[in-house]
JSON list of C-alpha atoms in Angstrom, two decimals:
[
{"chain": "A", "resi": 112, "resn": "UNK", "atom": "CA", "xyz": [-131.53, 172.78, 48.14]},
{"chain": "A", "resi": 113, "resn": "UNK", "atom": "CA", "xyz": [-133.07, 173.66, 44.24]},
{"chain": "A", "resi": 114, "resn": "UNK", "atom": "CA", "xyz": [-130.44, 172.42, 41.82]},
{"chain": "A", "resi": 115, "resn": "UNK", "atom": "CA", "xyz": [-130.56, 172.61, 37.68]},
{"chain": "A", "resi": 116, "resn": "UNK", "atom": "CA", "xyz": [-128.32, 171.28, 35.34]},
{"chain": "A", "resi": 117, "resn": "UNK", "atom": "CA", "xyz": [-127.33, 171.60, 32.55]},
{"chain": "A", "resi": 118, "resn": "UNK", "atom": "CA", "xyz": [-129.53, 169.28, 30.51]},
{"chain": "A", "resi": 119, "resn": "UNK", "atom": "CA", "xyz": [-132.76, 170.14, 28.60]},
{"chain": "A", "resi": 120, "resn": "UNK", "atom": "CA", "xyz": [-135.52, 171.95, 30.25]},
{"chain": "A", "resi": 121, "resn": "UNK", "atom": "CA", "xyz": [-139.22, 170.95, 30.22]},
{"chain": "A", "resi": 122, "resn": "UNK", "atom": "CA", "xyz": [-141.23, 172.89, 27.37]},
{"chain": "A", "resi": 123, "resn": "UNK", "atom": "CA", "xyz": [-142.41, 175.29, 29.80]},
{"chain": "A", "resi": 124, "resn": "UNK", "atom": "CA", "xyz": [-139.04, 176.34, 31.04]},
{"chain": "A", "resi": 125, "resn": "UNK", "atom": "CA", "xyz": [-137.88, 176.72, 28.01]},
{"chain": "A", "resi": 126, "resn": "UNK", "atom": "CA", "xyz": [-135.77, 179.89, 27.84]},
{"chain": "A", "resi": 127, "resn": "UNK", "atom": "CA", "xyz": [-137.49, 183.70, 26.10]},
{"chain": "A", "resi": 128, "resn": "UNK", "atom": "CA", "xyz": [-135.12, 184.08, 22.75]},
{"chain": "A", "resi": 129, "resn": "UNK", "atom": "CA", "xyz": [-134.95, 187.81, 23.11]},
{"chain": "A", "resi": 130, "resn": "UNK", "atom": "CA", "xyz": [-133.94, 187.76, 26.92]},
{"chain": "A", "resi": 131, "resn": "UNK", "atom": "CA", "xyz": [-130.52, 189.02, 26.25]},
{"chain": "A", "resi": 132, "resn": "UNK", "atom": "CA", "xyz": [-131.94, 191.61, 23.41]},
{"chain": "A", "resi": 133, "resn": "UNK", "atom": "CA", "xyz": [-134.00, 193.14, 25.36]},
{"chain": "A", "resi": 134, "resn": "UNK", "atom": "CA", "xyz": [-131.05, 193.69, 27.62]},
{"chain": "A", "resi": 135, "resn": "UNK", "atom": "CA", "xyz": [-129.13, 194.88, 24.82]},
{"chain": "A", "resi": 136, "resn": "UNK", "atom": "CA", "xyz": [-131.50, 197.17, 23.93]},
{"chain": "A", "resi": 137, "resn": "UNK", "atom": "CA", "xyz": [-132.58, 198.58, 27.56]},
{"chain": "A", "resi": 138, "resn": "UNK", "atom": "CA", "xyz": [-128.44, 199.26, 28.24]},
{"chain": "A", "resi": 139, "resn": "UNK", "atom": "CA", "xyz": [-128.19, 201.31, 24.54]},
{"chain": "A", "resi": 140, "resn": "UNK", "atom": "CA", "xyz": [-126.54, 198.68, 22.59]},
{"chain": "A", "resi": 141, "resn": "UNK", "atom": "CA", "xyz": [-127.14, 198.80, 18.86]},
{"chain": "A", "resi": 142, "resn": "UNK", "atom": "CA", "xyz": [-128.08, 195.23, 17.65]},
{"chain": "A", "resi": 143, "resn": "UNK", "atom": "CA", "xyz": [-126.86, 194.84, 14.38]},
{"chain": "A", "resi": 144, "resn": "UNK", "atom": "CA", "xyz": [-128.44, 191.35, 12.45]},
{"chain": "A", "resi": 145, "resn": "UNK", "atom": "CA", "xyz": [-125.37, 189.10, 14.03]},
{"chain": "A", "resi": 146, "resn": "UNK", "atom": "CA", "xyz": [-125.54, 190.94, 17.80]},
{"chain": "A", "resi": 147, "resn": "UNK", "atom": "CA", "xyz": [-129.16, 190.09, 17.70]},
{"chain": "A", "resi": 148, "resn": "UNK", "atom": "CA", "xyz": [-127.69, 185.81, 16.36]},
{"chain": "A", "resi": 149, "resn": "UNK", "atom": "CA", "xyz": [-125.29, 185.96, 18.92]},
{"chain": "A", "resi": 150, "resn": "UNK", "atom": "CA", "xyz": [-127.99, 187.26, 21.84]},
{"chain": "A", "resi": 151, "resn": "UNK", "atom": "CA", "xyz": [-130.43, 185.21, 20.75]},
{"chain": "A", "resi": 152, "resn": "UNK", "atom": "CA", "xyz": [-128.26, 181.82, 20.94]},
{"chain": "A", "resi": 153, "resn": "UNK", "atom": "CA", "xyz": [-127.14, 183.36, 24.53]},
{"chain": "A", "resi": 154, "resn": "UNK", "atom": "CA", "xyz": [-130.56, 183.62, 25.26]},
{"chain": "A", "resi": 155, "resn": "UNK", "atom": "CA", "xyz": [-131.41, 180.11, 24.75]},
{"chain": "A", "resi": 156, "resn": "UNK", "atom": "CA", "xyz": [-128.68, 178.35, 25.75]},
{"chain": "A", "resi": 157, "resn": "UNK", "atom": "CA", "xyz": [-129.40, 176.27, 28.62]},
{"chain": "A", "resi": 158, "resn": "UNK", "atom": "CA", "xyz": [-125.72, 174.99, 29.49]},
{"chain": "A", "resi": 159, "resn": "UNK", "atom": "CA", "xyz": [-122.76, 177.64, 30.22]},
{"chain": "A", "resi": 160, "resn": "UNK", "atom": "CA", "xyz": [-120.97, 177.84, 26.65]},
{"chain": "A", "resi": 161, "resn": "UNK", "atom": "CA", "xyz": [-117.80, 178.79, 25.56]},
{"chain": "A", "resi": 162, "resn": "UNK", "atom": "CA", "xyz": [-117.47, 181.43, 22.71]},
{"chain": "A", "resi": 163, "resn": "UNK", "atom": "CA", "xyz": [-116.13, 178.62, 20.71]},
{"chain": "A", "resi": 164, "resn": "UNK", "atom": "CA", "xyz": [-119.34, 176.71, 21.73]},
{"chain": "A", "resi": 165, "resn": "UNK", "atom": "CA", "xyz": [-121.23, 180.09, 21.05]},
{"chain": "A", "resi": 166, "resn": "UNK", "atom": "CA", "xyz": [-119.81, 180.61, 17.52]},
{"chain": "A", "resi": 167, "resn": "UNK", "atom": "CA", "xyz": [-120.69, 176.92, 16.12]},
{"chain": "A", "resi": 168, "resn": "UNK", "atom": "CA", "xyz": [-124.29, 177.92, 17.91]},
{"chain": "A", "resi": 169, "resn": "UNK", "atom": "CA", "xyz": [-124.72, 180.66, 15.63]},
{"chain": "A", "resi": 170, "resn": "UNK", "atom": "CA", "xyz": [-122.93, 179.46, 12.56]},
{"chain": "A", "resi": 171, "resn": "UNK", "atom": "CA", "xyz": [-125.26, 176.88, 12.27]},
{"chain": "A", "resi": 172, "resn": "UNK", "atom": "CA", "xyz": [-128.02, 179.29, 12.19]},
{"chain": "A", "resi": 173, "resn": "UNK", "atom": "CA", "xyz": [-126.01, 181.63, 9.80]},
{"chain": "A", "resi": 174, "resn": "UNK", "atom": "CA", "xyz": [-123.06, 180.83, 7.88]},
{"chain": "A", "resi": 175, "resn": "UNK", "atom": "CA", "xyz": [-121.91, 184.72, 7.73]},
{"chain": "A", "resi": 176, "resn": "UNK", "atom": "CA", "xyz": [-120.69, 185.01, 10.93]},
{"chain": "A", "resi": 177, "resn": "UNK", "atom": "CA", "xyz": [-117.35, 185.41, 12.01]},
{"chain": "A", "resi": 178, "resn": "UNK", "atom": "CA", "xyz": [-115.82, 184.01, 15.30]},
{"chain": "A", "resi": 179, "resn": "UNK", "atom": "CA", "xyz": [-114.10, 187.79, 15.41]},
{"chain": "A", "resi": 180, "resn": "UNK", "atom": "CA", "xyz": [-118.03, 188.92, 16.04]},
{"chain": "A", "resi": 181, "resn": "UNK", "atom": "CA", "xyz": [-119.01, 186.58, 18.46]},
{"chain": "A", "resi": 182, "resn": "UNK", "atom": "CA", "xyz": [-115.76, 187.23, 20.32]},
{"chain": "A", "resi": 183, "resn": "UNK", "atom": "CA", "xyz": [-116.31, 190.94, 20.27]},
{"chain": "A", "resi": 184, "resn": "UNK", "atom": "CA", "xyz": [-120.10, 190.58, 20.99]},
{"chain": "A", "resi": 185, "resn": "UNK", "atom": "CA", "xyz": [-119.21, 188.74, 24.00]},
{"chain": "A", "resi": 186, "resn": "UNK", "atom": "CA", "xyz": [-116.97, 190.89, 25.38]},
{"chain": "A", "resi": 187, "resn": "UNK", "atom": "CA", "xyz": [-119.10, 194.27, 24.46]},
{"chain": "A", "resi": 188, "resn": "UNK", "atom": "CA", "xyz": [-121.68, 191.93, 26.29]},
{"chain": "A", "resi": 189, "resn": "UNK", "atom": "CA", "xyz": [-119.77, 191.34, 29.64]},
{"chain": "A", "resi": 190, "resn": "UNK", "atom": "CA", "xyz": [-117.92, 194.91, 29.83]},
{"chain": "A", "resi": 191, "resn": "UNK", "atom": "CA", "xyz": [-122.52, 196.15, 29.60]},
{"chain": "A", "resi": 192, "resn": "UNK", "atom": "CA", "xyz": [-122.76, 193.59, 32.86]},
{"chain": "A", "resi": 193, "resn": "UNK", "atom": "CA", "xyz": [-125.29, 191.27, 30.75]},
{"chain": "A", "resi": 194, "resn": "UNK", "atom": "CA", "xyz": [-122.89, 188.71, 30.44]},
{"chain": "A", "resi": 195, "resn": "UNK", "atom": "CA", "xyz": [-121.41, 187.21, 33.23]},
{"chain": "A", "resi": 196, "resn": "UNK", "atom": "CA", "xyz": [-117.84, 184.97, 32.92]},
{"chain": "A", "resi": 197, "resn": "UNK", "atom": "CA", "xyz": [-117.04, 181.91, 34.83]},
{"chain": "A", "resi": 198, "resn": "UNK", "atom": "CA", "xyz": [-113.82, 179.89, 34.82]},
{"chain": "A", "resi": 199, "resn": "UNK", "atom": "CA", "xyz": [-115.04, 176.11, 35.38]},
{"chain": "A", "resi": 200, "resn": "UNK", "atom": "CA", "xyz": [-111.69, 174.92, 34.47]},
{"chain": "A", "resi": 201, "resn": "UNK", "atom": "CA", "xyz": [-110.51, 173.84, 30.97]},
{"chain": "A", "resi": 202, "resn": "UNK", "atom": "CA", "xyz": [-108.71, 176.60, 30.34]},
{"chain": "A", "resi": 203, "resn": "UNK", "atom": "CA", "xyz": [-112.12, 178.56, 28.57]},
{"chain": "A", "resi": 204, "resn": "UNK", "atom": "CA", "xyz": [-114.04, 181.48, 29.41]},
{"chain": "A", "resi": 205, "resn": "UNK", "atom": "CA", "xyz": [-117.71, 180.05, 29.75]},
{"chain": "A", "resi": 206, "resn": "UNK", "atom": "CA", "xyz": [-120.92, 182.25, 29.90]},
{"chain": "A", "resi": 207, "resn": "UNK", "atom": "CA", "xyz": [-124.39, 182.95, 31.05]},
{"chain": "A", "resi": 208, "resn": "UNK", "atom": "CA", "xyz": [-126.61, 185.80, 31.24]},
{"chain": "A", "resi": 209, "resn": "UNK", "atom": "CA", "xyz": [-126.87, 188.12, 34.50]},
{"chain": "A", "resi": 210, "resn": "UNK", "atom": "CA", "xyz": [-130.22, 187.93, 35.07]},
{"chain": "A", "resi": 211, "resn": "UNK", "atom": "CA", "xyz": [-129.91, 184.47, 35.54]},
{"chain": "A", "resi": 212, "resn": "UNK", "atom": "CA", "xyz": [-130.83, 184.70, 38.84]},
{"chain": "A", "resi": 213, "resn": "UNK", "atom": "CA", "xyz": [-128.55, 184.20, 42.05]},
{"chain": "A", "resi": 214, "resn": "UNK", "atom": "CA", "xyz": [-126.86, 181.03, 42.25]},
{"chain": "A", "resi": 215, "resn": "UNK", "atom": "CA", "xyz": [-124.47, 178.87, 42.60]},
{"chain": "A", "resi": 216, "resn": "UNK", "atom": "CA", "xyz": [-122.23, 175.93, 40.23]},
{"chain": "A", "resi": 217, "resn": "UNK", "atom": "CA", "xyz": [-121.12, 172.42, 41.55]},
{"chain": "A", "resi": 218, "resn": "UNK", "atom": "CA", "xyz": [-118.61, 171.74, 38.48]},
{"chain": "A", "resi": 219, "resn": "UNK", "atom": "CA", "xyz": [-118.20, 167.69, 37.65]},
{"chain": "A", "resi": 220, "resn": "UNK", "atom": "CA", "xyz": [-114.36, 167.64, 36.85]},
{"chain": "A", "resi": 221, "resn": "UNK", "atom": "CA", "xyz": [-115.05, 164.35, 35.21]},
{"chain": "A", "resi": 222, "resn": "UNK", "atom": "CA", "xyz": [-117.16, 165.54, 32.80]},
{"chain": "A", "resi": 223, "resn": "UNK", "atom": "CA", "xyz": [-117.39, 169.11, 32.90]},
{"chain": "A", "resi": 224, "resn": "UNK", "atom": "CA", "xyz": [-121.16, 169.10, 33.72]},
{"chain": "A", "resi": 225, "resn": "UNK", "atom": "CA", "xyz": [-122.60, 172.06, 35.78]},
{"chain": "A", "resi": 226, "resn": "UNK", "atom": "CA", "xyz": [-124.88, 171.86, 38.17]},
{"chain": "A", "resi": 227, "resn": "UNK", "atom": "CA", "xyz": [-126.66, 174.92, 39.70]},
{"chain": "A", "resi": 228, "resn": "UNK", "atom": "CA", "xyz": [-128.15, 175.32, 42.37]},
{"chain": "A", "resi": 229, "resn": "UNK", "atom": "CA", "xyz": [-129.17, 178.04, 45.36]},
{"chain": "A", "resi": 230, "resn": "UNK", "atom": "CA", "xyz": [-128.62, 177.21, 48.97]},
{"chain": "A", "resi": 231, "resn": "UNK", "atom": "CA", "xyz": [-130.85, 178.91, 51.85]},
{"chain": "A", "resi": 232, "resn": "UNK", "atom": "CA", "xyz": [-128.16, 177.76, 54.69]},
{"chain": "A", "resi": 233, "resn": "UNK", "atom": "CA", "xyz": [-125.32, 179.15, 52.11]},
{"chain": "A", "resi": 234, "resn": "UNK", "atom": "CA", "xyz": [-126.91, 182.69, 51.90]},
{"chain": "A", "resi": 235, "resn": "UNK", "atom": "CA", "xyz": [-127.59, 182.78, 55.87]},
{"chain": "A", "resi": 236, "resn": "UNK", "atom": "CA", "xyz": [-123.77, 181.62, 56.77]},
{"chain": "A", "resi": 237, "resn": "UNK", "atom": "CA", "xyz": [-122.42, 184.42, 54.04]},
{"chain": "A", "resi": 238, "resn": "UNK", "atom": "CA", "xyz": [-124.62, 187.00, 54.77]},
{"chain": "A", "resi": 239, "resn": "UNK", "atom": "CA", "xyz": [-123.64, 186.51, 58.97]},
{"chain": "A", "resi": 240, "resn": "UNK", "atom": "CA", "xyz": [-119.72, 185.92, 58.07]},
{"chain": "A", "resi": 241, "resn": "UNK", "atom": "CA", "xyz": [-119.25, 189.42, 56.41]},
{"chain": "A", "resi": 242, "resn": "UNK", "atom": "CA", "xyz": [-121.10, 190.70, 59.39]},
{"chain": "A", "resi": 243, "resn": "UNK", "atom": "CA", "xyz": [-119.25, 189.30, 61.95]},
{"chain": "A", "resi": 244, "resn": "UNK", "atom": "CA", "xyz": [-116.37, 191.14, 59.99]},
{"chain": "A", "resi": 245, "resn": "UNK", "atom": "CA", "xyz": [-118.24, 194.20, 60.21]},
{"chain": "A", "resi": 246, "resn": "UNK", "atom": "CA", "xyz": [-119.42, 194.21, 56.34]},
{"chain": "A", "resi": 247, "resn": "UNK", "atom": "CA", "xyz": [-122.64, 194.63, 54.55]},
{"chain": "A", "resi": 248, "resn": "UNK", "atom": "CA", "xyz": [-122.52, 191.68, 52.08]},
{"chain": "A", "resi": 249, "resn": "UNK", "atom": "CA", "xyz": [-123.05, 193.23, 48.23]},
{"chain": "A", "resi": 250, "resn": "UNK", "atom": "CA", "xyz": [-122.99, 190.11, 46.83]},
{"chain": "A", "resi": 251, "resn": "UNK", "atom": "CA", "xyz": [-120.93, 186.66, 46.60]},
{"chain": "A", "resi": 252, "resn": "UNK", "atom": "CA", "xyz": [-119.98, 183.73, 44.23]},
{"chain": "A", "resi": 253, "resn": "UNK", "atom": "CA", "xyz": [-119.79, 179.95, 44.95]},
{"chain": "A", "resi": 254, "resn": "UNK", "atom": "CA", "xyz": [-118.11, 177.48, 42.44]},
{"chain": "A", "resi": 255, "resn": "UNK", "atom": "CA", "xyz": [-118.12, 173.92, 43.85]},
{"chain": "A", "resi": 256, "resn": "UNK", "atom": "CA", "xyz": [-115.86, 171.34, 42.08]},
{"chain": "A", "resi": 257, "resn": "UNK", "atom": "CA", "xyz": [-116.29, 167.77, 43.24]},
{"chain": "A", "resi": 258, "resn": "UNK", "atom": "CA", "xyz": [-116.04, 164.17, 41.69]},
{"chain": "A", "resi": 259, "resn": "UNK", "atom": "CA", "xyz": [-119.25, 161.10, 41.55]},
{"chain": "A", "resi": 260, "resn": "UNK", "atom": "CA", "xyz": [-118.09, 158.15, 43.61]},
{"chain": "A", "resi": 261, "resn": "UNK", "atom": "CA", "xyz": [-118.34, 155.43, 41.11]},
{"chain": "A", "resi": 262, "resn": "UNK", "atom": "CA", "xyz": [-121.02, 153.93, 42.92]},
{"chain": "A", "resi": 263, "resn": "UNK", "atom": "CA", "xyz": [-123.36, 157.17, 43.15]},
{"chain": "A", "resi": 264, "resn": "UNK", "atom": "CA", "xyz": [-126.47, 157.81, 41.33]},
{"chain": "A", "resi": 265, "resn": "UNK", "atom": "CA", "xyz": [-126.54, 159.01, 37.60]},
{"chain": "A", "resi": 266, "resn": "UNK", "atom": "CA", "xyz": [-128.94, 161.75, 38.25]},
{"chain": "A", "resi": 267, "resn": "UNK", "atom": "CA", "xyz": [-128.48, 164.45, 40.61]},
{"chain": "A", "resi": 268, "resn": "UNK", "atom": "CA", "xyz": [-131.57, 164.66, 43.41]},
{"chain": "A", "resi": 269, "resn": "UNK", "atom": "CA", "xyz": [-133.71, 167.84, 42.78]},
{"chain": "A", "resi": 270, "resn": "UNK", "atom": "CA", "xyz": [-134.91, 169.70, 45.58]},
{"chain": "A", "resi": 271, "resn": "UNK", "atom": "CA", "xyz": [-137.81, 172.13, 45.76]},
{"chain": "A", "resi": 272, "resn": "UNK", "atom": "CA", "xyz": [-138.40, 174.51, 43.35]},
{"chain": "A", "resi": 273, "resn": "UNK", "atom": "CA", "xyz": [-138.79, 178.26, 44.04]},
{"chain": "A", "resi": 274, "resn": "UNK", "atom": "CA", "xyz": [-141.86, 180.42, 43.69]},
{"chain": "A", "resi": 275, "resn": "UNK", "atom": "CA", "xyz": [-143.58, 180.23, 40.70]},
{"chain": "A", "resi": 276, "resn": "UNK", "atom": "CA", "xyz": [-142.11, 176.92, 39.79]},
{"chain": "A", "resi": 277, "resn": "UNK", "atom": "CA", "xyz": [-138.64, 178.46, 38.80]},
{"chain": "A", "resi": 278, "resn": "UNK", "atom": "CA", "xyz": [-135.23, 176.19, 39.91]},
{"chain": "A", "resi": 279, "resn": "UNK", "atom": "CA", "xyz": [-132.58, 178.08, 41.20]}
]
């Protein structure tokens, strides 16, 4: 099992600032001066933020823009399927990009951490359930909440990385 957390990468992992921009502009969005903020905060954002979380992001980086513009941004964002919306509990909306790549969040409802992580077994046992229901999986979510025994490790264990030295 790969896992990543939320947590600071490694220099090299370190995530391309004009990832979601280039989405932007391949899907025909116009990117004004604060959709091109507000995408490139998205872009490197290594946790799953809030818009709330989102809008202090960019503030900080430019005090002219207005939490109005990050919520519309967001939601332009998501309807354009570059955004994608996750309820982790909380009661807020938090984000990440698509093209994230597939999969899946083990939510600490302690703390709120997120841990992500892809699953070879998970796919297999999907994939064979919605064809023993006579279905051609499309695709498939998995949101995990869970609690540390007091006694467990601080760290989650990391498992192999994919190809090309990419986690999950």
């Amino acid at each position: 099992m790969d896992t990543r957390t939320d947590t600071p990468r490694d220099a090299e992992e370190r995530p391309d600032p004009l990832r979601i921009e280039r989405l932007c502009i391949e899907r025909g969005l116009k990117m004004t001066g604060q959709r091109r903020l507000i995408a490139r905060v998205l872009s490197e954002a290594i946790d799953h933020p809030d818009v709330e979380e989102l809008y202090r992001r960019a503030l900080a980086l430019d005090a002219r823009v207005s939490i109005a513009t990050v919520y519309r941004t967001v939601r332009l964002l998501e309807e354009k399927g570059i955004l994608e919306r996750h309820d982790f509990g909380g009661g807020r909306a938090r984000y990440e990009a698509t093209d994230h790549g597939h999969h899946y969040h083990l939510i600490d409802i302690d703390t709120g951490k997120v841990i992500e992580f892809s699953d070879v077994q998970h796919e297999a046992l999907a994939k064979a359930i919605a064809e023993r229901l006579g279905f051609t999986l499309i695709g498939h979510r998995l949101e995990l909440f869970g609690r540390r025994p007091a006694d467990a490790e601080a760290a989650p264990r990391r498992g192999p990385r994919r190809r090309g030295g990419e986690p999950a």
